[in-house]
Short mmCIF file of N, CA and C and ligand atoms in Angstrom, two decimals:
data_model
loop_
_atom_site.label_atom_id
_atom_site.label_comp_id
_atom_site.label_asym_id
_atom_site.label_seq_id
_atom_site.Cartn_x
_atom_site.Cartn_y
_atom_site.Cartn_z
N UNK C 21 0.83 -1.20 0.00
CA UNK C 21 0.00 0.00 0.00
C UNK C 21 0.87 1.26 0.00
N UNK C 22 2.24 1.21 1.00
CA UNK C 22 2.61 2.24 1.22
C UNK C 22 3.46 2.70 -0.57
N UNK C 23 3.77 1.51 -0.64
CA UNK C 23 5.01 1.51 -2.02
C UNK C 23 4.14 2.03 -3.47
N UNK C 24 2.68 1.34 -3.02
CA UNK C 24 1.93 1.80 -4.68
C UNK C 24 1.88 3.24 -4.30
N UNK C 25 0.79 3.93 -3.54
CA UNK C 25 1.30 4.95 -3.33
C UNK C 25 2.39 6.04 -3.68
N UNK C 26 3.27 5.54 -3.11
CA UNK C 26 4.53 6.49 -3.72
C UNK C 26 5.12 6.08 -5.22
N UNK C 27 4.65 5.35 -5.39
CA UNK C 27 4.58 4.84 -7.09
C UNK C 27 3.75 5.71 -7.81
N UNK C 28 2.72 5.97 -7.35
CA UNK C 28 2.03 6.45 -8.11
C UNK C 28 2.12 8.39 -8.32
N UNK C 29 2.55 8.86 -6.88
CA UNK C 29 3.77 9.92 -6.89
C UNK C 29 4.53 9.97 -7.95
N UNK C 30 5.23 9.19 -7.67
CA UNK C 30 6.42 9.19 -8.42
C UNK C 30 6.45 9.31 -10.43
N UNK C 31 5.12 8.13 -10.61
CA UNK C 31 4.46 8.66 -11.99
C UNK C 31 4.37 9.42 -12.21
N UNK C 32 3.36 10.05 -11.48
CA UNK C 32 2.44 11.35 -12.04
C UNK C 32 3.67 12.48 -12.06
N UNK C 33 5.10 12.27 -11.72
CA UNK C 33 5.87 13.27 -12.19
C UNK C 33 6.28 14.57 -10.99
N UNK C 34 5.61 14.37 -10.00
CA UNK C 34 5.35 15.51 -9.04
C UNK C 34 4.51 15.08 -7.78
N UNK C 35 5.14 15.29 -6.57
CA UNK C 35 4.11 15.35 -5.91
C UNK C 35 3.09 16.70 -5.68
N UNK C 36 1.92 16.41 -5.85
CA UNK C 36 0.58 17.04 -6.10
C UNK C 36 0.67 17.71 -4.83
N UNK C 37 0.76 18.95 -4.79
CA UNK C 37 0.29 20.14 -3.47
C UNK C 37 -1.17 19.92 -3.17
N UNK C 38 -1.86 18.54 -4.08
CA UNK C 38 -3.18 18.68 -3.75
C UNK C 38 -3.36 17.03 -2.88
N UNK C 39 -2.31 16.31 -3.07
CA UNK C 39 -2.17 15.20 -2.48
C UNK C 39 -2.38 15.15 -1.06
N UNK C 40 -2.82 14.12 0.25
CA UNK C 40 -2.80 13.82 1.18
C UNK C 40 -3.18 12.26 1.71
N UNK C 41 -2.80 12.36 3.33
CA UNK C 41 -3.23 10.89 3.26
C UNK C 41 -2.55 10.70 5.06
N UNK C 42 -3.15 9.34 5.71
CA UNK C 42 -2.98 9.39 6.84
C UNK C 42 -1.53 9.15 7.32
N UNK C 43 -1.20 9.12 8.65
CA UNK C 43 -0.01 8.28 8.87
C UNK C 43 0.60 7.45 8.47
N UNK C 44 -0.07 6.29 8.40
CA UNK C 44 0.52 5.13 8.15
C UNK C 44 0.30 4.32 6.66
N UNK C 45 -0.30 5.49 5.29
CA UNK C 45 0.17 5.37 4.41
C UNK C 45 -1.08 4.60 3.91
N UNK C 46 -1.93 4.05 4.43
CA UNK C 46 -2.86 3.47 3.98
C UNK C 46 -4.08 4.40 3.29
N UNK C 47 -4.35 5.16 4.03
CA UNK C 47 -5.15 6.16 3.04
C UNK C 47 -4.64 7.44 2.21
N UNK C 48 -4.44 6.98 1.03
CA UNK C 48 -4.44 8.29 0.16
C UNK C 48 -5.32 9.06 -0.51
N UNK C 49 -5.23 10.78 -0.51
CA UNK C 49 -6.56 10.69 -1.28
C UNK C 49 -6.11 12.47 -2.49
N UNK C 50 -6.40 12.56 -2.84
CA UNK C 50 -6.47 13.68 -3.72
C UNK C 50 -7.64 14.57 -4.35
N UNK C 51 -7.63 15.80 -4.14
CA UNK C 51 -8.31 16.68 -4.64
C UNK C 51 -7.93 17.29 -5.81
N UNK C 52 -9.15 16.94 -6.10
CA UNK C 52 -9.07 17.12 -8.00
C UNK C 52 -9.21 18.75 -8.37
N UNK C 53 -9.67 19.86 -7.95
CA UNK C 53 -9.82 21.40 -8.12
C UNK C 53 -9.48 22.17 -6.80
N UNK C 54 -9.08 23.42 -6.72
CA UNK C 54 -8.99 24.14 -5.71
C UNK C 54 -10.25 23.62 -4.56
N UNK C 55 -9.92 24.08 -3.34
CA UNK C 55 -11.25 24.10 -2.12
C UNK C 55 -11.97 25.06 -2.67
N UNK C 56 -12.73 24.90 -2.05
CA UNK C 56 -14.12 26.00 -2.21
C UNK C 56 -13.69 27.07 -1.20
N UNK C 57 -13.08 26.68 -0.11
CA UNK C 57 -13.06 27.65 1.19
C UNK C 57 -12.12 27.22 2.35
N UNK C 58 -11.16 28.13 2.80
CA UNK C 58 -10.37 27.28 3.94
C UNK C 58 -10.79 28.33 4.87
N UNK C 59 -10.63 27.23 5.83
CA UNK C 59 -11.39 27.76 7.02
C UNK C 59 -9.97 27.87 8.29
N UNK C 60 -10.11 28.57 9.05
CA UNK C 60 -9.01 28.11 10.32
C UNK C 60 -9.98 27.92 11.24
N UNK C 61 -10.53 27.34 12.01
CA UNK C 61 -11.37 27.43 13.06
C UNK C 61 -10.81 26.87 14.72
N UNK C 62 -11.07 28.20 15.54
CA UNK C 62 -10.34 28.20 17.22
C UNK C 62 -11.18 27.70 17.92
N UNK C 63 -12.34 27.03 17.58
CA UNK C 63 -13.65 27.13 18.44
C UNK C 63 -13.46 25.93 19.23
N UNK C 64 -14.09 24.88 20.11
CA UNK C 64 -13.23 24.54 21.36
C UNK C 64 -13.55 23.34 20.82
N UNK C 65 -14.28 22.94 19.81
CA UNK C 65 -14.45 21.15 19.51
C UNK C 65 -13.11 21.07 19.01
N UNK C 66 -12.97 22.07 17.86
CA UNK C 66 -11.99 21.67 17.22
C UNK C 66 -10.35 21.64 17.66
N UNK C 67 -10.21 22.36 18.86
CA UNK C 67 -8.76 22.42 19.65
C UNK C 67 -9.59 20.84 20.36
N UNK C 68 -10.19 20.56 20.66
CA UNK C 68 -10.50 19.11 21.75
C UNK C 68 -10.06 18.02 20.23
N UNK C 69 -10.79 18.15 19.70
CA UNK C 69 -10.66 16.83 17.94
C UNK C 69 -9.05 16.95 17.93
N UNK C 70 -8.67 18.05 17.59
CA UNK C 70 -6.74 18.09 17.16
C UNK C 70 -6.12 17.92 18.19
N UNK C 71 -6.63 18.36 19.09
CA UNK C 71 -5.30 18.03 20.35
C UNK C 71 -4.31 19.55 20.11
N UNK C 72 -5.40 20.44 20.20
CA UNK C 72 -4.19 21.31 19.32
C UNK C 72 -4.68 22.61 19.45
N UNK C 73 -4.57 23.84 18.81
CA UNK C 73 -4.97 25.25 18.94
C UNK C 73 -6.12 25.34 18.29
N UNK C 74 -5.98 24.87 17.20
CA UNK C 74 -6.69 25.37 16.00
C UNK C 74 -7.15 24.14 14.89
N UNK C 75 -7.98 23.78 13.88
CA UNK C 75 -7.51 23.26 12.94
C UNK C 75 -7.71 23.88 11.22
N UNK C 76 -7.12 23.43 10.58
CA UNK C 76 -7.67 24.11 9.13
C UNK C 76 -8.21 23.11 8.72
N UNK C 77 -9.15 23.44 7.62
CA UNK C 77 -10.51 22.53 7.13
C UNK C 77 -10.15 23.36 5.28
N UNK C 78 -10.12 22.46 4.90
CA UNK C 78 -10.31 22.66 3.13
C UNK C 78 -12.02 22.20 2.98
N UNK C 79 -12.43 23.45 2.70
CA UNK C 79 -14.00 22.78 2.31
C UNK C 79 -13.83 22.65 0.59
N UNK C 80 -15.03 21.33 0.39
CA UNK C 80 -14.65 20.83 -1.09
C UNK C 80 -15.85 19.77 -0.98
N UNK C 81 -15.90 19.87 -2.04
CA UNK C 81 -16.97 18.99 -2.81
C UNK C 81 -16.84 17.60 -2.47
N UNK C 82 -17.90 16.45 -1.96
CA UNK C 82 -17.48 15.40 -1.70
C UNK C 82 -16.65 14.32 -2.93
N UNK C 83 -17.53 14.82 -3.92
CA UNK C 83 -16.79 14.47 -5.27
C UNK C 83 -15.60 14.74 -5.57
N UNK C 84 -14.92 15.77 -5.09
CA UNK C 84 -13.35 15.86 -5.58
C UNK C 84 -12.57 15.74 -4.69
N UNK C 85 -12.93 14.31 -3.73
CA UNK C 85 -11.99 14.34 -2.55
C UNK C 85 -11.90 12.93 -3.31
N UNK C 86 -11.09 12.60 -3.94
CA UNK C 86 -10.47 11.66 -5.02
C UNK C 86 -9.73 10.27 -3.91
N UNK C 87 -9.88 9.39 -3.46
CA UNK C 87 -9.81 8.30 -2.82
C UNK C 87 -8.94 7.49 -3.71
N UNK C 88 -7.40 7.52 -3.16
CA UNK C 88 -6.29 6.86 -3.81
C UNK C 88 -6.05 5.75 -3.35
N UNK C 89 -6.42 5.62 -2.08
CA UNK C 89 -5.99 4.40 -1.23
C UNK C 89 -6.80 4.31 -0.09
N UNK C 90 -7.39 2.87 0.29
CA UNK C 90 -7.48 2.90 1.67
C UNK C 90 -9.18 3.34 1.61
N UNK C 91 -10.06 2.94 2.87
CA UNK C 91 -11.31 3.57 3.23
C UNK C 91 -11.66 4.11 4.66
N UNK C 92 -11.30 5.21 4.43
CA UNK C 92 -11.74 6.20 5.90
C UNK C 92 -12.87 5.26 6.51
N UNK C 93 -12.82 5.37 7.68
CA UNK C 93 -14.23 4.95 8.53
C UNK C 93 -14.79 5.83 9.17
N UNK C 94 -16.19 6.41 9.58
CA UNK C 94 -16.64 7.58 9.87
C UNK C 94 -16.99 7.19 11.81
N UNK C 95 -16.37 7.88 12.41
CA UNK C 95 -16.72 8.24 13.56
C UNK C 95 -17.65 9.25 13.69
N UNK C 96 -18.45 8.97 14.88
CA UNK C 96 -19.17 10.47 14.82
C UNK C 96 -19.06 10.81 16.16
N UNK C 97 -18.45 12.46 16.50
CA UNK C 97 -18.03 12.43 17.86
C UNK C 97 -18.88 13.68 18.17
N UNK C 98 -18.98 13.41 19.61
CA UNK C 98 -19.87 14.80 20.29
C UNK C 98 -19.60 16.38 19.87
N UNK C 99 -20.19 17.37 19.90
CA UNK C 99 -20.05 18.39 19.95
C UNK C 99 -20.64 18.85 21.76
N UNK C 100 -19.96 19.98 21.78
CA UNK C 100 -20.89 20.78 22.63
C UNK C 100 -22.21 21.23 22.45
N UNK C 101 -22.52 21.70 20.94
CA UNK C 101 -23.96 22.00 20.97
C UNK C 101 -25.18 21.12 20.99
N UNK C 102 -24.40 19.46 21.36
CA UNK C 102 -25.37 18.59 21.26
C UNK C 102 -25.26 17.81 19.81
N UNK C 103 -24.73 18.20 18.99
CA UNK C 103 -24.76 17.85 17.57
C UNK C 103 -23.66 16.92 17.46
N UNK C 104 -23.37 15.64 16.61
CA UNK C 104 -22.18 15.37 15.99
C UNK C 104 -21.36 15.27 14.80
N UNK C 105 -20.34 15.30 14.93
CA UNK C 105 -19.57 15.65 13.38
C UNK C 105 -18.98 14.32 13.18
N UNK C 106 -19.15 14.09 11.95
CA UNK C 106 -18.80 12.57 11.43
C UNK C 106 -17.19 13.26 11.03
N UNK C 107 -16.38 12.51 11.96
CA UNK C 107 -15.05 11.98 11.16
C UNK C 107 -14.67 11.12 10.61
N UNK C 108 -13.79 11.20 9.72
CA UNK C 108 -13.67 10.14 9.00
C UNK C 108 -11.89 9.92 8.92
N UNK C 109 -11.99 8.51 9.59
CA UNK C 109 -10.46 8.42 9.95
C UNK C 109 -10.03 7.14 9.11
N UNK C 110 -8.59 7.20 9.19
CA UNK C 110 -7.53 5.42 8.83
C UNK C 110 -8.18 4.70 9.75
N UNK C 111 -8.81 2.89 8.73
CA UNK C 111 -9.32 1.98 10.08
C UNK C 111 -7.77 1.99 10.66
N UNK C 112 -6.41 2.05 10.37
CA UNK C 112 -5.54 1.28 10.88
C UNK C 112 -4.57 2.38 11.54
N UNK C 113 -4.18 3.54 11.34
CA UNK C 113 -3.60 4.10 12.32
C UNK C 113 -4.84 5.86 13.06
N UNK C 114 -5.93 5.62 12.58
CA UNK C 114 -6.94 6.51 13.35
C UNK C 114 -6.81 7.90 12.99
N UNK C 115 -5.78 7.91 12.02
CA UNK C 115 -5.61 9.86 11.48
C UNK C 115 -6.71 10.39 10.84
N UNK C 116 -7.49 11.32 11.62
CA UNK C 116 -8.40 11.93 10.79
C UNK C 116 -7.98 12.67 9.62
N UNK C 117 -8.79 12.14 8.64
CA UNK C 117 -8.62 12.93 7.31
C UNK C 117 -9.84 13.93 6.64
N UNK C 118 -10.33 13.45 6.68
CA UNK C 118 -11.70 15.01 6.72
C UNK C 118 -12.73 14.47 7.63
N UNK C 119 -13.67 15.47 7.38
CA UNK C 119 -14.91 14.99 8.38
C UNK C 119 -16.08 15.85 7.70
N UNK C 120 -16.81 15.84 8.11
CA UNK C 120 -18.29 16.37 7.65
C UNK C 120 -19.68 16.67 8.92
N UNK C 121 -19.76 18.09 8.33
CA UNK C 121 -21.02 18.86 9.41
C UNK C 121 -21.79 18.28 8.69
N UNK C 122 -22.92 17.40 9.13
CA UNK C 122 -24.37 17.80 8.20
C UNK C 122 -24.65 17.22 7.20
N UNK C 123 -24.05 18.29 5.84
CA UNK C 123 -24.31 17.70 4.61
C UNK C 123 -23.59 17.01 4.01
N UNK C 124 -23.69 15.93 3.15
CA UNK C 124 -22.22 15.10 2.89
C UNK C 124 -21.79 15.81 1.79
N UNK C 125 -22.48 16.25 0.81
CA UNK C 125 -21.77 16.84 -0.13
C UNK C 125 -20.21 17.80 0.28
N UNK C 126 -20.39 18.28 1.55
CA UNK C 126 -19.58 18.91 1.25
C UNK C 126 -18.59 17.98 2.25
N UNK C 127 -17.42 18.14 2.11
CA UNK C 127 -16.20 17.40 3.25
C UNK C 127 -15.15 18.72 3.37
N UNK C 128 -14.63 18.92 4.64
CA UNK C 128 -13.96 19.32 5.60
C UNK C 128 -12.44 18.66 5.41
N UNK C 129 -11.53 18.86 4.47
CA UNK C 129 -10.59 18.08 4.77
C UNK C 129 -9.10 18.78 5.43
N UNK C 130 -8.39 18.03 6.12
CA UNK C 130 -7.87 18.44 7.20
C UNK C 130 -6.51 18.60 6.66
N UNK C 131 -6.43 20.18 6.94
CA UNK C 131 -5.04 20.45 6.21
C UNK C 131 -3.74 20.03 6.14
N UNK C 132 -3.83 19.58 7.70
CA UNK C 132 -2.10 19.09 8.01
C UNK C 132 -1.91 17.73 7.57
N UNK C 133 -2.96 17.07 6.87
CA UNK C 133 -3.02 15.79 6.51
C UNK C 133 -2.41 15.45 4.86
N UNK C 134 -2.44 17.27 4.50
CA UNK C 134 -1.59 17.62 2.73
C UNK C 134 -0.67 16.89 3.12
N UNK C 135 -0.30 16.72 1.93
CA UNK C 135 1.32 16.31 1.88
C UNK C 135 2.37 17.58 1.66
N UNK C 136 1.89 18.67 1.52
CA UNK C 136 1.95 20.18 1.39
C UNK C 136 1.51 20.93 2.31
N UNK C 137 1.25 20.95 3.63
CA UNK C 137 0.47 21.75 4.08
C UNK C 137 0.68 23.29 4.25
N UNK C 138 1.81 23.71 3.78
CA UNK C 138 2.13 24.88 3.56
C UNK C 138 1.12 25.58 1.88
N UNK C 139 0.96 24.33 0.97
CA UNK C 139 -0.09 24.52 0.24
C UNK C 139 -1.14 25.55 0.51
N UNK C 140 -1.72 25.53 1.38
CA UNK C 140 -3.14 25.85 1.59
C UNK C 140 -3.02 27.59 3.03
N UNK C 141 -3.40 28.39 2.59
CA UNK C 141 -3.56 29.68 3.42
C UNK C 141 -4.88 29.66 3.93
N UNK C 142 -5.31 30.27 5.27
CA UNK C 142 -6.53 30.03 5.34
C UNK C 142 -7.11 31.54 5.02
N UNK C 143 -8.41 30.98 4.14
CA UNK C 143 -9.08 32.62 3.90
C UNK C 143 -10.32 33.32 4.89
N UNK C 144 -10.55 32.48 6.05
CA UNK C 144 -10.78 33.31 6.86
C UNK C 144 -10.43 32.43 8.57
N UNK C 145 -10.67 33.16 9.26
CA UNK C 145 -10.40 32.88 10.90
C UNK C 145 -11.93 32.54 11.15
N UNK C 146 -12.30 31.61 12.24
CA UNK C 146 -13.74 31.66 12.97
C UNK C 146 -13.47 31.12 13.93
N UNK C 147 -14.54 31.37 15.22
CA UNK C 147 -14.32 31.09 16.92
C UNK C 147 -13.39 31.79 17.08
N UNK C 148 -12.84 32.88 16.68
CA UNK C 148 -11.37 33.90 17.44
C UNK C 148 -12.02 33.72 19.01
N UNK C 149 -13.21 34.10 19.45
CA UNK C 149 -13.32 33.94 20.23
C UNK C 149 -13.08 33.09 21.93
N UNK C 150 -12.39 31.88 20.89
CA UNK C 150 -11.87 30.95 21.43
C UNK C 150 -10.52 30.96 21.40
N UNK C 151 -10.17 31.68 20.67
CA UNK C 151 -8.52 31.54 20.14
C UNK C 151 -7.49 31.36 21.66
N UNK C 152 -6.51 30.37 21.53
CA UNK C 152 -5.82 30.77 22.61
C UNK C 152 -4.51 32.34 22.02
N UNK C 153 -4.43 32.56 23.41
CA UNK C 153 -3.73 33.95 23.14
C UNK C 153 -2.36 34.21 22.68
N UNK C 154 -1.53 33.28 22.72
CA UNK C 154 -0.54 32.84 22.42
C UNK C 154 -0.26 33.14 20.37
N UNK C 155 -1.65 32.72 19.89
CA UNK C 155 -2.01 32.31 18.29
C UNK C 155 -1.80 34.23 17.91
N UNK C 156 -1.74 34.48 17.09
CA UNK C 156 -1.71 36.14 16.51
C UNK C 156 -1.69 35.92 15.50
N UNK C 157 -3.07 36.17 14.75
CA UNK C 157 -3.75 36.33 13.89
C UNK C 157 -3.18 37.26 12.74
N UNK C 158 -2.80 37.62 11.32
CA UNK C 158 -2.52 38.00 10.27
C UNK C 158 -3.59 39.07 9.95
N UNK C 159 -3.20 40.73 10.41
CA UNK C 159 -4.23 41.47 9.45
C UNK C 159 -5.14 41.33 8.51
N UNK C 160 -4.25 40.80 7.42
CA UNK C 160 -4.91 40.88 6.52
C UNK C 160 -5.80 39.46 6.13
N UNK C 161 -6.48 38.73 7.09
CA UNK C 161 -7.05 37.62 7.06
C UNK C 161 -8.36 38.01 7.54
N UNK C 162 -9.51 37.88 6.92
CA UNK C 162 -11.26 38.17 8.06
C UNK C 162 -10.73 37.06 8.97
N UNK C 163 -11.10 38.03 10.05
CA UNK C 163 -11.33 37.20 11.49
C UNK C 163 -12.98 37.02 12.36
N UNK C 164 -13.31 35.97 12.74
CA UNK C 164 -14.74 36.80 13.16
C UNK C 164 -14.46 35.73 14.42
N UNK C 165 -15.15 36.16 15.93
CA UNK C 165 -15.68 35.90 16.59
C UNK C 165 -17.01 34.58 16.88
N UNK C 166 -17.33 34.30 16.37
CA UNK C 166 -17.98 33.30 16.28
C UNK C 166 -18.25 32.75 14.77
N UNK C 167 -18.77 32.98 13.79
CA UNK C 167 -18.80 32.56 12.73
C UNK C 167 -18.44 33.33 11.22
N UNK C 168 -18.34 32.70 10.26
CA UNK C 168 -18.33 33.86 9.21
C UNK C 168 -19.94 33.91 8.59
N UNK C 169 -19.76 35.33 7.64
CA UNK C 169 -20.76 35.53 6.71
C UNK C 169 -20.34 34.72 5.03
N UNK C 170 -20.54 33.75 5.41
CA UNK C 170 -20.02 32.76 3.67
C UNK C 170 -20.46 33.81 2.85
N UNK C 171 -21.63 34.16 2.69
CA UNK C 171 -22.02 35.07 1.29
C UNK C 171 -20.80 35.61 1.15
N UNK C 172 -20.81 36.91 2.20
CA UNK C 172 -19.86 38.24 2.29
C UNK C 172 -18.43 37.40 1.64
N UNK C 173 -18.21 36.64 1.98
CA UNK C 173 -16.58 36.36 1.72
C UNK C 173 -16.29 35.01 0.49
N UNK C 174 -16.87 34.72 0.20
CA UNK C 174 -16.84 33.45 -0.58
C UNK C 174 -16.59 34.05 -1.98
N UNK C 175 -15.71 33.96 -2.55
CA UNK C 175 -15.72 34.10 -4.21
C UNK C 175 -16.79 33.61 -4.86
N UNK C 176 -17.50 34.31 -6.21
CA UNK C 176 -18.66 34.40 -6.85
C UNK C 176 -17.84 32.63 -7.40
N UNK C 177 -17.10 32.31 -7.91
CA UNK C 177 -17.35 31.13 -7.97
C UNK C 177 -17.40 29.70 -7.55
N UNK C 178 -17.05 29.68 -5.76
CA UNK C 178 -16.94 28.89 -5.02
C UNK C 178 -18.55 28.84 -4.49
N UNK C 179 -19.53 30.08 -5.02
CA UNK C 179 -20.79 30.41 -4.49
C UNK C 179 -21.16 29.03 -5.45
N UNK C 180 -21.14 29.72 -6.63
CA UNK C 180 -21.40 29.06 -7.73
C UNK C 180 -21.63 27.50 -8.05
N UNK C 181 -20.49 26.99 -6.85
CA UNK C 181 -20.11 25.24 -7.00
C UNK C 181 -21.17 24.72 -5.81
N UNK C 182 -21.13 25.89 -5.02
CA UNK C 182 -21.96 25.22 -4.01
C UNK C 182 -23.53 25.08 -3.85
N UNK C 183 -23.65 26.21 -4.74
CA UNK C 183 -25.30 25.88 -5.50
C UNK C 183 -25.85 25.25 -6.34
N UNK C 184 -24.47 24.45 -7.25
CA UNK C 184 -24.42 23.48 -7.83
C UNK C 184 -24.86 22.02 -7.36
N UNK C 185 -24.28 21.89 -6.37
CA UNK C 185 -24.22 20.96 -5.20
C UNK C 185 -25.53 20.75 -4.92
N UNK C 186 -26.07 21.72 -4.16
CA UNK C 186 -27.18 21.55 -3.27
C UNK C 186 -28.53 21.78 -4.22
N UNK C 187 -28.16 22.20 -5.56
CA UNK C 187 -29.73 22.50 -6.51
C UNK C 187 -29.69 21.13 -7.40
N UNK C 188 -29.02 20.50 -6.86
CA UNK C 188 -28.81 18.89 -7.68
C UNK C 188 -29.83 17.97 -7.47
ZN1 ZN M 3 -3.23 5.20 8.40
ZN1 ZN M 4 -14.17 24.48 14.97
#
């Protein structure tokens, strides 16, 4: 698994800034077009899920989360608001690789899981509210306090894909 994989790297000539995949090599997966939307989010599920400050989320079409290797298994873990978010991890070493609020169309995939993760900038901040204080936020990034306004900030054609999606 691990060797086709990097075989298949190694074909395609380049490794893909759009490539990712878990720890232990068993799940690979690739995104076929830009995200629709990166998110950074401070809000307190998501420092509890990462073990961590923050996480980034590539939002994207469930369709162009391209499955190279391997089959995520979906956990679904508590929220605070009562709600749960399906993750979807390696059966064999447990690395979450995206997850999903809600609707499946869309997937959440988890940045540090690129094989690039320097790839991906996030285009806006949400839960600052939560932020630990330590984190210092980039001017020139929307930051909001509890959520964003998607309209307000979403490029006319990431609008576009996602009304695609859901008028299907
Ligand atoms: Zn794995
Ligand atoms: Zn969050």
């Amino acid at each position: 698994m691990w060797a086709s994989s990097i075989d298949t790297r190694v074909s395609s000539g380049a490794v893909s800034v759009r490539d990712g995949g878990c720890a232990c090599g068993e799940v690979r997966y690739r995104l076929t077009s830009d995200p629709l939307f990166v998110h950074c989010c401070h809000c307190l599920n998501c420092q509890r899920q990462t073990g961590s400050a923050f996480v980034i989320n590539l939002l994207i079409e469930s369709d162009r989360v391209e499955l190279l290797a391997g089959d995520p298994q979906p956990v679904d873990v508590p929220r605070d608001d009562g709600s749960a978010q399906r993750i979807f991890r390696c059966p064999t070493c447990q690395v979450a690789v995206f997850s999903q609020y809600g609707r499946p169309e869309v997937r959440f995939v988890r940045g540090g899981t690129l094989d690039d993760p320097t790839a991906v900038t996030p285009d806006v901040h949400i839960f600052t509210r939560s932020k630990v204080n330590w984190v210092t936020l980039p001017e020139s990034t929307p930051a909001f306090e509890v959520y964003q306004d998607a309209k307000a900030l979403w490029p006319a054609a990431s609008l576009e894909r996602l009304d695609a999606i859901f008028d299907s």
